[in-house]
Coordinates of C-alpha atoms in Angstrom, one line a residue:
X402 CA -79.3 -73.5 -24.6
X403 CA -80.7 -70.3 -25.9
X404 CA -83.5 -71.7 -28.1
X405 CA -85.6 -69.2 -30.1
X406 CA -88.9 -70.2 -31.6
X407 CA -91.8 -68.4 -33.2
X408 CA -95.3 -69.7 -32.2
X409 CA -97.6 -70.0 -35.2
X410 CA -100.5 -67.6 -35.4
X411 CA -103.9 -69.1 -34.6
X412 CA -106.1 -69.6 -37.6
X413 CA -109.7 -70.5 -38.2
X414 CA -108.6 -72.6 -41.1
X415 CA -108.2 -76.4 -40.7
X416 CA -104.9 -76.2 -42.5
X417 CA -101.8 -76.2 -40.3
X418 CA -99.6 -73.1 -40.7
X419 CA -96.6 -73.5 -43.0
X420 CA -93.4 -74.1 -41.2
X421 CA -90.6 -71.6 -41.4
X422 CA -88.0 -72.5 -44.0
X423 CA -84.8 -74.1 -43.0
X424 CA -82.9 -71.1 -44.1
X425 CA -85.2 -68.8 -42.1
X426 CA -84.8 -70.9 -39.0
X427 CA -81.1 -71.1 -39.4
X428 CA -80.8 -67.4 -39.9
X429 CA -82.9 -66.7 -36.8
X430 CA -80.8 -69.1 -34.7
X431 CA -77.6 -67.5 -36.0
X432 CA -78.7 -64.0 -35.3
X433 CA -79.8 -65.0 -31.8
X434 CA -76.5 -66.6 -31.0
X435 CA -74.6 -63.6 -32.2
X436 CA -76.5 -61.4 -29.8
X437 CA -76.3 -63.7 -26.8
X438 CA -73.3 -63.7 -24.5
X439 CA -72.1 -66.8 -22.7
X440 CA -74.3 -69.0 -24.8
X441 CA -74.1 -72.6 -23.6
X442 CA -72.3 -75.1 -25.8
X443 CA -74.4 -77.2 -28.3
X444 CA -76.3 -80.0 -26.7
X445 CA -75.7 -83.6 -27.7
X446 CA -79.1 -85.0 -28.4
X447 CA -80.2 -88.6 -29.2
X448 CA -83.5 -89.0 -31.1
X449 CA -85.0 -92.4 -31.6
X450 CA -87.2 -92.7 -34.6
X451 CA -85.6 -89.6 -36.0
X452 CA -85.9 -90.4 -39.7
X453 CA -89.6 -89.7 -40.2
X454 CA -92.6 -87.9 -38.8
X455 CA -92.3 -85.9 -35.6
X456 CA -88.8 -87.4 -34.9
X457 CA -87.5 -86.2 -38.2
X458 CA -88.9 -82.7 -37.7
X459 CA -87.4 -82.6 -34.2
X460 CA -84.0 -83.6 -35.6
X461 CA -84.2 -80.9 -38.2
X462 CA -85.1 -78.3 -35.6
X463 CA -82.3 -79.3 -33.3
X464 CA -79.8 -79.1 -36.1
X465 CA -81.1 -75.7 -37.1
X466 CA -80.5 -74.5 -33.6
X467 CA -76.9 -75.7 -33.8
X468 CA -77.1 -78.9 -31.7
X469 CA -75.5 -82.2 -32.3
X470 CA -78.1 -84.9 -33.1
X471 CA -77.7 -88.7 -33.2
X472 CA -80.6 -90.5 -34.8
X473 CA -81.4 -94.1 -33.9
X474 CA -83.7 -95.6 -36.4
X475 CA -84.3 -98.9 -38.2
X476 CA -83.5 -99.1 -41.9
X477 CA -81.6 -101.2 -44.4
X478 CA -78.3 -99.4 -43.6
X479 CA -75.6 -101.4 -41.9
X480 CA -73.1 -98.7 -40.9
X481 CA -73.2 -95.4 -39.1
X482 CA -73.4 -92.3 -41.2
X483 CA -72.2 -88.8 -40.3
X484 CA -72.9 -85.6 -42.0
X485 CA -70.7 -84.4 -44.8
X486 CA -69.9 -81.1 -43.1
X487 CA -67.0 -82.6 -41.3
X488 CA -68.2 -81.0 -38.1
X489 CA -69.7 -84.1 -36.6
X490 CA -73.1 -82.4 -36.0
X491 CA -75.1 -85.4 -37.2
X492 CA -74.8 -89.1 -36.6
X493 CA -77.1 -91.8 -37.9
X494 CA -77.1 -95.3 -36.4
X495 CA -79.2 -98.1 -37.7
X496 CA -80.9 -99.5 -34.6
X497 CA -84.0 -101.5 -33.7
X498 CA -85.0 -99.9 -30.4
X499 CA -86.7 -103.1 -29.3
X500 CA -83.3 -104.8 -29.3
X501 CA -81.6 -104.0 -26.0
X502 CA -78.1 -105.0 -27.1
X503 CA -78.4 -102.9 -30.3
X504 CA -79.5 -99.9 -28.3
X505 CA -76.6 -100.2 -25.9
X506 CA -74.2 -100.6 -28.7
X507 CA -75.5 -97.5 -30.4
X508 CA -75.0 -95.5 -27.2
X509 CA -71.5 -96.9 -26.9
X510 CA -70.8 -95.5 -30.4
X511 CA -72.2 -92.1 -29.4
X512 CA -70.0 -92.2 -26.3
X513 CA -67.0 -92.8 -28.5
X514 CA -67.9 -90.1 -31.0
X515 CA -69.1 -87.3 -28.7
X516 CA -68.2 -88.4 -25.1
X517 CA -71.8 -88.8 -24.1
X518 CA -75.2 -87.1 -24.5
X519 CA -77.2 -84.5 -22.8
X520 CA -80.7 -85.1 -24.1
X521 CA -82.7 -88.2 -25.1
X522 CA -85.9 -87.9 -27.2
X523 CA -87.8 -91.1 -27.5
X524 CA -90.0 -90.7 -30.6
X525 CA -89.8 -94.2 -32.2
X526 CA -93.2 -95.5 -32.9
X527 CA -95.5 -97.5 -35.2
X528 CA -99.2 -98.1 -35.6
X529 CA -101.2 -101.4 -35.7
X530 CA -104.9 -100.3 -35.6
X531 CA -107.6 -103.0 -35.6
X532 CA -110.5 -104.5 -33.7
X533 CA -109.4 -105.6 -30.2
X534 CA -111.2 -108.9 -30.3
X535 CA -109.1 -110.0 -33.3
X536 CA -105.8 -108.3 -32.4
X537 CA -103.0 -110.7 -33.2
X538 CA -100.3 -111.4 -30.5
X539 CA -97.5 -110.3 -32.9
X540 CA -99.2 -107.0 -33.5
X541 CA -99.7 -106.4 -29.8
X542 CA -96.1 -107.5 -29.0
X543 CA -94.5 -105.3 -31.6
X544 CA -96.4 -102.2 -30.4
X545 CA -95.2 -102.8 -26.8
X546 CA -91.7 -103.6 -28.0
X547 CA -91.2 -100.5 -30.1
X548 CA -93.0 -97.9 -28.1
X549 CA -92.7 -98.8 -24.4
X550 CA -89.8 -101.3 -24.2
X551 CA -87.8 -99.4 -26.8
X552 CA -88.1 -96.2 -24.7
X553 CA -87.1 -98.2 -21.6
X554 CA -83.9 -99.6 -23.2
X555 CA -83.0 -96.1 -24.6
X556 CA -83.4 -94.6 -21.1
X557 CA -81.3 -97.3 -19.6
X558 CA -78.6 -97.0 -22.2
X559 CA -78.5 -93.2 -21.9
X560 CA -78.5 -93.1 -18.1
X561 CA -74.7 -93.1 -17.5
X562 CA -74.2 -90.2 -19.9
X563 CA -77.2 -88.3 -18.7
X564 CA -76.1 -88.7 -15.1
X565 CA -72.7 -87.1 -16.0
X566 CA -74.3 -84.2 -17.9
X567 CA -75.2 -80.9 -16.2
X568 CA -78.1 -80.4 -18.7
X569 CA -79.7 -83.8 -18.7
X570 CA -83.2 -84.2 -20.0
X571 CA -85.4 -86.9 -21.4
X572 CA -88.4 -86.1 -23.5
X573 CA -90.7 -89.0 -24.3
X574 CA -93.3 -88.7 -27.1
X575 CA -96.6 -89.9 -25.9
X576 CA -100.0 -89.1 -27.4
X577 CA -103.5 -88.0 -26.4
X578 CA -104.3 -91.6 -27.1
X579 CA -102.6 -92.3 -23.7
X580 CA -105.4 -90.5 -21.9
X581 CA -108.5 -91.1 -24.2
X582 CA -110.4 -94.2 -25.2
X583 CA -110.3 -94.8 -28.9
X584 CA -111.9 -97.8 -30.8
X585 CA -109.5 -100.1 -32.6
X586 CA -106.5 -98.5 -30.8
X587 CA -106.2 -100.7 -27.7
X588 CA -102.5 -101.4 -28.2
X589 CA -101.7 -97.8 -29.0
X590 CA -103.7 -96.4 -26.1
X591 CA -102.0 -98.8 -23.8
X592 CA -98.4 -98.2 -24.8
X593 CA -98.9 -94.4 -24.8
X594 CA -100.4 -94.6 -21.3
X595 CA -97.4 -96.7 -20.3
X596 CA -95.0 -94.0 -21.7
X597 CA -96.5 -91.4 -19.4
X598 CA -96.2 -93.8 -16.4
X599 CA -92.6 -94.4 -17.2
X600 CA -92.0 -90.7 -17.5
X601 CA -93.4 -90.0 -14.1
X602 CA -91.4 -92.9 -12.5
X603 CA -88.1 -91.8 -14.0
X604 CA -88.7 -88.2 -13.1
X605 CA -88.8 -89.2 -9.4
X606 CA -86.2 -91.9 -9.4
X607 CA -83.6 -90.1 -11.5
X608 CA -84.1 -86.6 -10.1
X609 CA -81.2 -87.1 -7.6
X610 CA -79.0 -87.6 -10.6
X611 CA -80.0 -84.3 -12.1
X612 CA -82.0 -85.9 -14.9
X613 CA -85.4 -84.3 -15.8
X614 CA -87.9 -86.5 -17.6
X615 CA -91.0 -85.2 -19.3
X616 CA -93.3 -86.2 -22.1
X617 CA -95.2 -84.5 -25.0
X618 CA -98.6 -85.8 -25.9
X619 CA -99.6 -84.6 -29.4
X620 CA -103.1 -84.6 -30.7
X621 CA -103.6 -85.2 -34.4
X622 CA -100.6 -84.0 -36.4
X623 CA -100.5 -83.3 -40.2
X624 CA -97.8 -85.8 -41.1
X625 CA -97.3 -87.9 -44.2
X626 CA -98.7 -90.9 -42.3
X627 CA -102.0 -89.2 -41.3
X628 CA -102.3 -87.9 -44.9
X629 CA -101.9 -91.5 -46.1
X630 CA -104.5 -92.7 -43.6
X631 CA -106.9 -90.0 -44.8
X632 CA -106.4 -90.8 -48.5
X633 CA -107.0 -94.5 -47.8
X634 CA -110.2 -93.8 -46.0
X635 CA -108.9 -95.0 -42.6
X636 CA -109.0 -91.6 -41.0
X637 CA -111.8 -89.1 -41.2
X638 CA -110.2 -85.7 -40.7
X639 CA -113.3 -83.4 -40.7
X640 CA -114.9 -84.7 -37.5
X641 CA -111.6 -84.5 -35.7
X642 CA -111.1 -80.9 -36.8
X643 CA -114.6 -80.1 -35.8
X644 CA -114.0 -81.5 -32.3
X645 CA -110.7 -79.6 -31.9
X646 CA -111.2 -76.0 -30.6
X647 CA -108.4 -74.6 -32.8
X648 CA -110.0 -76.3 -35.8
X649 CA -107.0 -77.9 -37.4
X650 CA -104.3 -80.6 -37.0
X651 CA -101.0 -79.6 -35.6
X652 CA -98.0 -79.1 -37.8
X653 CA -95.0 -81.3 -36.9
X654 CA -92.9 -78.2 -36.2
X655 CA -95.3 -77.3 -33.3
X656 CA -94.6 -80.6 -31.7
X657 CA -90.9 -80.4 -32.3
X658 CA -90.7 -76.9 -30.7
X659 CA -92.6 -78.3 -27.6
X660 CA -90.0 -81.0 -27.3
X661 CA -87.2 -78.4 -27.7
X662 CA -88.8 -76.4 -24.9
X663 CA -88.9 -79.3 -22.5
X664 CA -85.2 -80.1 -23.3
X665 CA -84.1 -76.5 -22.7
X666 CA -83.2 -74.6 -19.5
X667 CA -86.5 -72.7 -19.9
X668 CA -88.0 -75.9 -18.5
X669 CA -85.3 -76.5 -15.8
X670 CA -87.9 -76.8 -13.0
X671 CA -90.3 -79.0 -14.9
X672 CA -90.1 -82.8 -14.5
X673 CA -92.6 -85.6 -14.5
X674 CA -95.0 -83.6 -16.6
X675 CA -96.8 -84.4 -19.8
X676 CA -97.3 -81.4 -22.1
X677 CA -100.5 -82.0 -24.1
X678 CA -100.2 -80.3 -27.5
X679 CA -103.6 -81.0 -29.1
X680 CA -105.3 -77.8 -30.0
X681 CA -107.7 -78.3 -27.1
X682 CA -109.0 -81.7 -28.3
X683 CA -108.9 -83.4 -24.9
X684 CA -110.5 -80.6 -22.9
X685 CA -113.2 -79.5 -25.2
X686 CA -116.7 -79.8 -23.7
X687 CA -118.4 -77.9 -26.5
X688 CA -119.9 -81.2 -27.7
X689 CA -122.3 -80.9 -24.7
X690 CA -123.9 -77.7 -26.0
X691 CA -126.0 -79.2 -28.7
X692 CA -127.8 -81.9 -26.7
X693 CA -128.3 -79.3 -23.9
X694 CA -130.1 -77.1 -26.3
X695 CA -132.2 -79.9 -27.6
X696 CA -133.3 -81.2 -24.2
X697 CA -133.4 -77.9 -22.4
X698 CA -131.6 -79.5 -19.4

């Protein structure tokens, strides 16, 4: 899979770099494929939660690179949709990932349409922030069901096809919340830590089947959801940017390209790893400088 991506230039601004246009990305991919001999066939990729946020950006990037993408997402639609190009590059399946039967039925449809899949990207997710002492059972349960159980069912359903593929890879979308303590985020912290544990377990257990399993842990990403949280006063962006060495939020394309890397042959000897894409948020010790200067210690 000869993926070609351009890393954004670093910037002192808190604004994320503008993503390349779809036309530019498509042109670059086309030019690259024309100059590459013996390019592998397009991958068949399943993306859960691929209709919004990071999942949607990942779906668009994969399509731009010429791969087939099947999106599993929950919506009011009742029937599968395919793209209008007639080339079968895109398949949409209405699916609640917390429903094991629905997930297995969706993968059966993908098997019928494409004969299997090569890559699974688990990016379905929701948020239910709130004080832990008043966290409702239904809010806790839905977080576990969508994030952790949903990823588990998708991995199970994808296993036969992945085991039959010579380019099998799973990429789970975790978060820096899986390795940090955050107030009012107990359920989110817990499920994302669980995602990373599942990733390591599957990497070991399914390695004999030729299946690699990795995760991406984004920091704060400039999505419509985080913008909504900021506008509603539920997210203070300035202190987060100040704490982040690169002094900005990530753009969704930067997370998508990280996922594409882990799914590609460039990462063929990487498994059981969580790639943290957070602008340095989780490793920054600069906060210690100021109290050190005050106390002289």
